[in-house]
Amino acid sequence: MWTTDFAHRTVLVTGASGGIGGAVVRLLTGCGADVIASGSSPERLAPIVAETGARPLAFDLTSESAVRDALHEIPLWGVVNCAGFGGEIAPPSDADLAVFDRAIDVNTRGALLVTKYASRRMIAGGRGGAIVNVSSQAALVGLAGHLSYAASKAALDSITRVSALELGPHGIRVNSVNPTVVMTPMSASYWGREEIRQPFLDQMPLGRYATEEEVAGPIVFLLSDAAAMISGVCLPIDGGYTIR
Ligand SMILES: NC(=O)c1ccc[n+]([C@@H]2O[C@H](COP(=O)([O-])OP(=O)(O)OC[C@H]3O[C@@H](n4cnc5c(N)ncnc54)[C@H](OP(=O)(O)O)[C@@H]3O)[C@@H](O)[C@H]2O)c1
């Protein structure tokens, strides 16, 4: 197998009750990792926990006290910041600032809070580690209508670069992945519309949306020792869309 063994490595996956997060939990548990599956409620986490044997940990990542209390005693080797909020489709002139604030709260501030408290545990563990932030193609190119979401993910990519700089001396690597569309509940209502889907795919060399597993694979690669010298990158998983 191309990936390394994750035995004796505890990895926190936020957004584990979602489509991409669930695929990451499945792949990581299959690679022998001790996975902590995180979402906003135990009920939403129950299916992936029952399927994979991952340990559930429910907390609201928009609350600093909730994140701090959830993570303060857990030994961690790795983190996948996968929780997310899709925002709205609107031009700048119609931007809903409550949606903008929510996108920043979940996608940017939430990932920062998890990184803040998880990295303390990882540094204390003294074994190095890896963090992967699930960003978006929307952070790399202008996508019409995606102002709030794109801004929140571009800020996340900046968090990736600065965290890579600061945590590198502790042997902790930090990277982003920037996927194209995956047909999860977050994306289906917009990207599932034929008049949106086809013109978009006509611009993409590979000409199709990604699957959850095609996003989980590069995430687990970046977590693994196969990526031991990769830190601070924003890796498109986009069928070539952002080369234009
Ligand atoms: N789908 C796409 O086309 C696409 C493309 C590029 C990037 N992405 C990114 O990939 C990641 C996963 O997307 P997805 O499509 O798999 O999303 P999804 O199925 O909608 O899942 C979203 C996840 O985020 C969690 N979450 C949201 N707000 C939270 C909060 N306040 N506290 C704790 N957990 C919270 C949800 O938990 P609950 O279930 O408990 O609500 C759920 O597990 C996101 O960061 C997204 O921006 C997605």
CSV table of C-alpha atoms and ligand atoms in Angstrom, one decimal:
chain,number,residue,atom,x,y,z
A,1,MET,CA,0.0,0.0,0.0
A,2,TRP,CA,1.3,3.5,-0.9
A,3,THR,CA,0.5,5.0,2.5
A,4,THR,CA,2.4,4.5,5.7
A,5,ASP,CA,1.2,2.8,8.8
A,6,PHE,CA,-0.7,5.0,11.2
A,7,ALA,CA,-0.5,2.6,14.1
A,8,HIS,CA,-0.2,4.4,17.5
A,9,ARG,CA,-1.2,7.6,15.9
A,10,THR,CA,-4.3,9.4,17.1
A,11,VAL,CA,-5.9,11.6,14.4
A,12,LEU,CA,-8.8,14.0,15.0
A,13,VAL,CA,-11.1,14.5,12.0
A,14,THR,CA,-13.6,17.3,12.2
A,15,GLY,CA,-16.6,17.2,9.9
A,16,ALA,CA,-16.6,13.4,10.3
A,17,SER,CA,-20.4,13.2,10.1
A,18,GLY,CA,-20.2,14.8,6.6
A,19,GLY,CA,-19.4,13.4,3.2
A,20,ILE,CA,-15.7,14.1,2.8
A,21,GLY,CA,-14.9,13.8,6.5
A,22,GLY,CA,-16.6,10.3,6.6
A,23,ALA,CA,-14.5,9.2,3.7
A,24,VAL,CA,-11.4,10.4,5.5
A,25,VAL,CA,-12.4,8.4,8.7
A,26,ARG,CA,-13.0,5.3,6.6
A,27,LEU,CA,-9.6,5.5,4.9
A,28,LEU,CA,-7.7,6.4,8.1
A,29,THR,CA,-9.2,3.6,10.2
A,30,GLY,CA,-8.4,1.3,7.3
A,31,CYS,CA,-4.7,2.4,7.6
A,32,GLY,CA,-4.6,1.6,11.3
A,33,ALA,CA,-5.0,5.0,12.8
A,34,ASP,CA,-6.8,5.7,16.1
A,35,VAL,CA,-9.4,8.1,14.8
A,36,ILE,CA,-11.4,10.6,16.8
A,37,ALA,CA,-14.5,11.5,14.7
A,38,SER,CA,-15.8,15.0,15.5
A,39,GLY,CA,-19.0,16.7,14.5
A,40,SER,CA,-21.5,19.0,16.2
A,41,SER,CA,-23.7,16.2,17.7
A,42,PRO,CA,-23.3,12.6,18.9
A,43,GLU,CA,-26.5,11.7,16.9
A,44,ARG,CA,-24.9,12.9,13.6
A,45,LEU,CA,-21.7,11.0,14.3
A,46,ALA,CA,-23.3,7.7,15.3
A,47,PRO,CA,-23.4,6.1,11.7
A,48,ILE,CA,-19.7,6.7,10.9
A,49,VAL,CA,-18.7,5.6,14.5
A,50,ALA,CA,-20.7,2.4,14.2
A,51,GLU,CA,-19.3,1.7,10.7
A,52,THR,CA,-15.6,2.3,11.5
A,53,GLY,CA,-15.0,2.0,15.2
A,54,ALA,CA,-13.7,5.6,15.4
A,55,ARG,CA,-14.2,7.4,18.7
A,56,PRO,CA,-16.8,10.1,18.7
A,57,LEU,CA,-16.2,13.6,20.1
A,58,ALA,CA,-18.9,16.1,19.6
A,59,PHE,CA,-18.3,19.8,20.0
A,60,ASP,CA,-19.3,23.1,18.4
A,61,LEU,CA,-16.2,24.4,16.8
A,62,THR,CA,-17.5,28.0,16.8
A,63,SER,CA,-17.1,28.0,20.6
A,64,GLU,CA,-13.6,28.5,22.0
A,65,SER,CA,-14.5,27.1,25.4
A,66,ALA,CA,-16.1,24.0,23.7
A,67,VAL,CA,-13.0,23.3,21.6
A,68,ARG,CA,-10.6,23.9,24.5
A,69,ASP,CA,-12.6,21.6,26.8
A,70,ALA,CA,-12.9,18.9,24.2
A,71,LEU,CA,-9.2,18.8,23.3
A,72,HIS,CA,-7.3,19.7,26.5
A,73,GLU,CA,-6.5,16.1,27.6
A,74,ILE,CA,-6.4,14.2,24.4
A,75,PRO,CA,-3.0,13.0,23.1
A,76,LEU,CA,-3.0,13.8,19.4
A,77,TRP,CA,-0.6,13.1,16.5
A,78,GLY,CA,-2.7,14.5,13.7
A,79,VAL,CA,-5.7,16.6,12.7
A,80,VAL,CA,-7.9,16.9,9.6
A,81,ASN,CA,-9.8,20.2,9.7
A,82,CYS,CA,-12.7,19.1,7.5
A,83,ALA,CA,-15.8,20.7,9.1
A,84,GLY,CA,-17.3,23.4,6.8
A,85,PHE,CA,-20.1,25.7,6.0
A,86,GLY,CA,-21.1,26.3,2.3
A,87,GLY,CA,-22.3,29.9,2.6
A,88,GLU,CA,-24.5,31.3,-0.1
A,89,ILE,CA,-24.5,32.0,-3.8
A,90,ALA,CA,-24.7,35.8,-4.2
A,91,PRO,CA,-22.9,38.7,-5.9
A,92,PRO,CA,-21.0,41.2,-3.7
A,93,SER,CA,-23.9,43.7,-4.0
A,94,ASP,CA,-26.2,41.2,-2.3
A,95,ALA,CA,-23.8,39.7,0.2
A,96,ASP,CA,-25.5,38.7,3.4
A,97,LEU,CA,-23.1,39.7,6.2
A,98,ALA,CA,-24.6,37.1,8.6
A,99,VAL,CA,-23.6,34.4,6.1
A,100,PHE,CA,-20.1,35.9,5.7
A,101,ASP,CA,-19.7,35.9,9.5
A,102,ARG,CA,-20.8,32.3,9.7
A,103,ALA,CA,-18.4,31.2,6.9
A,104,ILE,CA,-15.5,32.8,8.8
A,105,ASP,CA,-16.8,31.4,12.1
A,106,VAL,CA,-16.9,27.8,10.9
A,107,ASN,CA,-14.4,27.6,8.0
A,108,THR,CA,-11.6,29.9,9.3
A,109,ARG,CA,-12.0,30.6,13.0
A,110,GLY,CA,-13.2,27.0,13.7
A,111,ALA,CA,-10.1,25.5,12.0
A,112,LEU,CA,-7.9,28.0,13.8
A,113,LEU,CA,-9.4,27.1,17.2
A,114,VAL,CA,-8.9,23.4,16.6
A,115,THR,CA,-5.3,24.1,15.4
A,116,LYS,CA,-4.7,26.2,18.5
A,117,TYR,CA,-5.6,23.6,21.0
A,118,ALA,CA,-4.7,20.5,19.0
A,119,SER,CA,-1.2,21.8,18.3
A,120,ARG,CA,-0.6,22.3,22.0
A,121,ARG,CA,-1.3,18.6,22.5
A,122,MET,CA,0.8,17.6,19.5
A,123,ILE,CA,3.8,19.7,20.7
A,124,ALA,CA,3.4,18.2,24.2
A,125,GLY,CA,3.4,14.7,22.7
A,126,GLY,CA,6.9,15.4,21.3
A,127,ARG,CA,6.4,13.1,18.3
A,128,GLY,CA,5.8,15.6,15.5
A,129,GLY,CA,2.7,15.2,13.5
A,130,ALA,CA,0.6,16.5,10.6
A,131,ILE,CA,-2.4,18.8,10.1
A,132,VAL,CA,-4.4,18.9,6.9
A,133,ASN,CA,-6.9,21.8,6.4
A,134,VAL,CA,-9.7,21.1,3.9
A,135,SER,CA,-9.9,24.3,1.9
A,136,SER,CA,-11.4,24.7,-1.6
A,137,GLN,CA,-10.7,25.5,-5.3
A,138,ALA,CA,-12.7,28.6,-4.4
A,139,ALA,CA,-9.7,29.9,-2.5
A,140,LEU,CA,-7.4,29.7,-5.6
A,141,VAL,CA,-9.5,31.2,-8.4
A,142,GLY,CA,-12.5,33.5,-8.6
A,143,LEU,CA,-15.8,31.5,-8.6
A,144,ALA,CA,-18.9,33.6,-9.3
A,145,GLY,CA,-21.2,33.9,-6.3
A,146,HIS,CA,-18.8,32.4,-3.8
A,147,LEU,CA,-17.6,35.5,-2.1
A,148,SER,CA,-18.1,34.5,1.6
A,149,TYR,CA,-17.0,30.9,1.2
A,150,ALA,CA,-14.0,31.8,-0.9
A,151,ALA,CA,-12.8,34.5,1.5
A,152,SER,CA,-13.1,32.1,4.4
A,153,LYS,CA,-11.1,29.4,2.6
A,154,ALA,CA,-8.4,31.8,1.4
A,155,ALA,CA,-7.9,32.9,5.0
A,156,LEU,CA,-7.7,29.2,5.9
A,157,ASP,CA,-4.9,28.8,3.3
A,158,SER,CA,-3.1,31.7,5.1
A,159,ILE,CA,-3.5,29.9,8.4
A,160,THR,CA,-1.9,26.8,6.7
A,161,ARG,CA,1.2,28.7,5.6
A,162,VAL,CA,1.8,30.5,8.9
A,163,SER,CA,1.1,27.4,11.0
A,164,ALA,CA,3.5,25.4,8.8
A,165,LEU,CA,6.1,28.1,9.5
A,166,GLU,CA,5.5,28.1,13.3
A,167,LEU,CA,5.0,24.3,13.9
A,168,GLY,CA,7.7,23.0,11.6
A,169,PRO,CA,10.4,23.3,14.3
A,170,HIS,CA,8.2,20.9,16.3
A,171,GLY,CA,8.2,18.4,13.5
A,172,ILE,CA,4.6,19.2,12.7
A,173,ARG,CA,3.6,19.6,9.0
A,174,VAL,CA,0.6,21.7,8.0
A,175,ASN,CA,-0.9,21.6,4.5
A,176,SER,CA,-4.2,22.4,2.7
A,177,VAL,CA,-6.1,20.5,0.1
A,178,ASN,CA,-8.2,22.5,-2.3
A,179,PRO,CA,-10.9,20.2,-3.8
A,180,THR,CA,-13.2,20.9,-6.6
A,181,VAL,CA,-16.9,20.0,-6.3
A,182,VAL,CA,-18.0,16.8,-4.6
A,183,MET,CA,-21.7,16.0,-4.6
A,184,THR,CA,-22.4,16.2,-0.9
A,185,PRO,CA,-25.4,17.9,0.8
A,186,MET,CA,-23.2,21.1,1.0
A,187,SER,CA,-22.8,21.4,-2.8
A,188,ALA,CA,-25.8,19.6,-4.4
A,189,SER,CA,-28.3,22.4,-4.5
A,190,TYR,CA,-26.1,24.7,-6.6
A,191,TRP,CA,-23.6,22.4,-8.4
A,192,GLY,CA,-26.2,19.8,-9.1
A,193,ARG,CA,-28.1,22.2,-11.4
A,194,GLU,CA,-27.4,21.2,-15.1
A,195,GLU,CA,-27.0,24.9,-16.2
A,196,ILE,CA,-24.3,25.3,-13.6
A,197,ARG,CA,-22.7,21.8,-13.8
A,198,GLN,CA,-22.0,21.5,-17.6
A,199,PRO,CA,-20.4,25.0,-18.3
A,200,PHE,CA,-18.2,24.4,-15.2
A,201,LEU,CA,-17.1,20.9,-16.3
A,202,ASP,CA,-16.4,22.2,-19.8
A,203,GLN,CA,-13.6,24.3,-18.3
A,204,MET,CA,-12.0,21.4,-16.4
A,205,PRO,CA,-9.5,19.1,-18.2
A,206,LEU,CA,-10.8,15.9,-16.4
A,207,GLY,CA,-14.4,17.0,-16.9
A,208,ARG,CA,-16.1,15.6,-13.9
A,209,TYR,CA,-16.8,16.3,-10.2
A,210,ALA,CA,-14.6,14.5,-7.6
A,211,THR,CA,-15.7,11.7,-5.4
A,212,GLU,CA,-15.4,11.8,-1.6
A,213,GLU,CA,-12.8,9.0,-1.8
A,214,GLU,CA,-10.7,11.0,-4.4
A,215,VAL,CA,-10.5,13.8,-1.8
A,216,ALA,CA,-9.8,11.5,1.1
A,217,GLY,CA,-6.8,9.9,-0.6
A,218,PRO,CA,-4.7,13.0,-0.9
A,219,ILE,CA,-5.6,14.1,2.6
A,220,VAL,CA,-4.4,10.8,4.0
A,221,PHE,CA,-1.3,11.0,1.8
A,222,LEU,CA,-0.4,14.5,3.2
A,223,LEU,CA,-1.0,13.2,6.7
A,224,SER,CA,1.3,10.2,6.1
A,225,ASP,CA,5.1,9.8,6.2
A,226,ALA,CA,5.0,9.5,2.4
A,227,ALA,CA,4.7,13.3,2.5
A,228,ALA,CA,7.4,13.8,5.2
A,229,MET,CA,9.0,16.8,3.4
A,230,ILE,CA,5.8,18.5,2.3
A,231,SER,CA,4.6,21.4,4.4
A,232,GLY,CA,2.8,24.7,3.7
A,233,VAL,CA,1.3,23.7,0.4
A,234,CYS,CA,-2.2,24.2,-0.9
A,235,LEU,CA,-2.8,21.1,-3.1
A,236,PRO,CA,-5.6,21.4,-5.7
A,237,ILE,CA,-7.7,18.2,-6.1
A,238,ASP,CA,-9.6,19.7,-9.0
A,239,GLY,CA,-9.2,17.8,-12.2
A,240,GLY,CA,-7.0,20.6,-13.5
A,241,TYR,CA,-9.6,23.3,-13.1
A,242,THR,CA,-7.4,25.9,-11.5
A,243,ILE,CA,-4.5,25.8,-14.1
A,244,ARG,CA,-6.4,28.3,-16.2
B,1,LIG,N1,-18.6,19.3,-1.1
B,1,LIG,C1,-17.8,20.0,-1.9
B,1,LIG,O1,-18.1,20.2,-3.1
B,1,LIG,C2,-16.6,20.7,-1.3
B,1,LIG,C3,-15.6,21.2,-2.2
B,1,LIG,C4,-14.4,21.7,-1.7
B,1,LIG,C5,-14.2,21.8,-0.4
B,1,LIG,N2,-15.2,21.3,0.5
B,1,LIG,C6,-14.9,21.4,1.9
B,1,LIG,O2,-14.8,20.0,2.4
B,1,LIG,C7,-15.2,20.0,3.8
B,1,LIG,C8,-16.2,18.9,3.9
B,1,LIG,O3,-17.3,19.2,3.1
B,1,LIG,P1,-18.6,18.2,2.9
B,1,LIG,O4,-19.1,18.5,1.5
B,1,LIG,O5,-18.2,16.8,3.2
B,1,LIG,O6,-19.6,18.8,4.0
B,1,LIG,P2,-20.9,18.3,4.7
B,1,LIG,O7,-21.2,16.9,4.2
B,1,LIG,O8,-21.9,19.3,4.6
B,1,LIG,O9,-20.3,18.2,6.2
B,1,LIG,C9,-20.0,19.3,6.9
B,1,LIG,C10,-19.4,18.9,8.3
B,1,LIG,O10,-19.1,20.0,9.0
B,1,LIG,C11,-19.6,19.9,10.4
B,1,LIG,N3,-19.8,21.2,11.0
B,1,LIG,C12,-20.4,22.2,10.4
B,1,LIG,N4,-20.5,23.2,11.3
B,1,LIG,C13,-20.0,22.8,12.5
B,1,LIG,C14,-19.8,23.3,13.8
B,1,LIG,N5,-20.2,24.6,14.1
B,1,LIG,N6,-19.3,22.5,14.8
B,1,LIG,C15,-18.9,21.3,14.5
B,1,LIG,N7,-19.0,20.7,13.3
B,1,LIG,C16,-19.6,21.4,12.3
B,1,LIG,C17,-20.9,19.1,10.2
B,1,LIG,O11,-21.3,18.5,11.4
B,1,LIG,P3,-22.8,18.1,11.7
B,1,LIG,O12,-23.1,16.9,10.8
B,1,LIG,O13,-22.8,17.7,13.1
B,1,LIG,O14,-23.6,19.3,11.3
B,1,LIG,C18,-20.4,18.0,9.1
B,1,LIG,O15,-19.7,17.0,9.7
B,1,LIG,C19,-15.7,21.4,4.1
B,1,LIG,O16,-14.7,22.1,4.8
B,1,LIG,C20,-16.0,22.0,2.7
B,1,LIG,O17,-15.9,23.4,2.7
B,1,LIG,C21,-16.3,20.7,0.0
